[in-house]
């Protein structure tokens, strides 16, 4: 039996902050158990949000300056977390996803900033980061990467759906293999629409529920070519900016109507992709098939209702802690697997030539 205590750091595309999860993993004869012991969310300041939003259009010097600055900031956040919870000497490893700035697998690269060496220097703890590039080098999409956690930690659910800035899904086939891919932009769009009404986000989907469906807009949104592509497939953050927003901006309708309609778009695409997986993989769906829903969108009760109505499977929203910190939990697990020299990114998910053991290691 082997036990590991790890900090998982996750910064998602919705820019709501840095998720920190202190996790314990126990490996007993090849089977993994986990506990989430302590958690925190460090919200990004408006200055950090503006800086990260602008970075894809900025120059190379600014990119690398921000890479270093964000690593130092993440390191300071992790060090403060360790001090607050009296964890000095009790953290074996820090695993950091970093913050995605570019993701272009067809061009052979992905970019997650947040210098791992700086995190190690600030905390005195070994760091694993840069978890996607090994898969990209093997011809994969480099995303989604959390399905390794879906396979090892959540075997009881046929599907796992994460609704963050981008919605992605994984499915366990009857053969034991797992497939996964990005579905659509999600909270990136919903939060921006809510911001037009002076809200940080649409709490519980109440604003969307109050609006009405615009069929014409929904039809236009559903025509994005990405939705028709076979998996494996992945999205860059620019998808919402270049594909979704031009359609939304052309619609001269109330924001409430846009929120309702885009919420329906997410639910529709989730349901359609679940059914497409079933057809392609020869799975007969029933209410016995459960879908674990995590990420900020799991708190959007109206969106969850619509997914339940359109998916044909049983929606399972777990504890608030797991909803909020599942990605940080899996990033922590990926760090452990990297240090053990075991596979942590699956070719069945990404389309790579082979499974990979991804991650750069920095020692303090």
PDB file of N, CA, C and O in Angstrom, residues 15 20 46 152 267 303 343:
ATOM      1  N   UNK A  15     -11.794  31.637 -15.671  1.00  0.00           N
ATOM      2  CA  UNK A  15     -11.092  32.731 -14.974  1.00  0.00           C
ATOM      3  C   UNK A  15     -11.725  33.085 -13.635  1.00  0.00           C
ATOM      4  O   UNK A  15     -11.662  34.222 -13.194  1.00  0.00           O
ATOM      5  N   UNK A  20      -7.399  25.064  -5.230  1.00  0.00           N
ATOM      6  CA  UNK A  20      -6.360  24.327  -4.518  1.00  0.00           C
ATOM      7  C   UNK A  20      -7.027  23.205  -3.738  1.00  0.00           C
ATOM      8  O   UNK A  20      -7.964  23.449  -2.971  1.00  0.00           O
ATOM      9  N   UNK A  46      -9.275  41.612 -10.502  1.00  0.00           N
ATOM     10  CA  UNK A  46      -9.614  42.146 -11.828  1.00  0.00           C
ATOM     11  C   UNK A  46      -8.382  42.370 -12.695  1.00  0.00           C
ATOM     12  O   UNK A  46      -8.442  42.188 -13.925  1.00  0.00           O
ATOM     13  N   UNK A 152      -9.890   5.869 -13.070  1.00  0.00           N
ATOM     14  CA  UNK A 152      -9.301   5.289 -11.866  1.00  0.00           C
ATOM     15  C   UNK A 152     -10.074   5.599 -10.588  1.00  0.00           C
ATOM     16  O   UNK A 152     -10.000   4.830  -9.622  1.00  0.00           O
ATOM     17  N   UNK A 267     -27.179  22.208 -23.244  1.00  0.00           N
ATOM     18  CA  UNK A 267     -27.913  20.978 -22.921  1.00  0.00           C
ATOM     19  C   UNK A 267     -28.159  20.136 -24.162  1.00  0.00           C
ATOM     20  O   UNK A 267     -28.026  18.903 -24.135  1.00  0.00           O
ATOM     21  N   UNK A 303     -29.772  24.519 -16.035  1.00  0.00           N
ATOM     22  CA  UNK A 303     -29.000  23.774 -17.030  1.00  0.00           C
ATOM     23  C   UNK A 303     -29.034  22.281 -16.729  1.00  0.00           C
ATOM     24  O   UNK A 303     -29.195  21.458 -17.646  1.00  0.00           O
ATOM     25  N   UNK A 343       1.194   5.795 -16.776  1.00  0.00           N
ATOM     26  CA  UNK A 343       0.398   6.534 -17.759  1.00  0.00           C
ATOM     27  C   UNK A 343      -0.547   7.491 -17.051  1.00  0.00           C
ATOM     28  O   UNK A 343      -1.234   7.120 -16.090  1.00  0.00           O
TER      29      UNK A 343
END
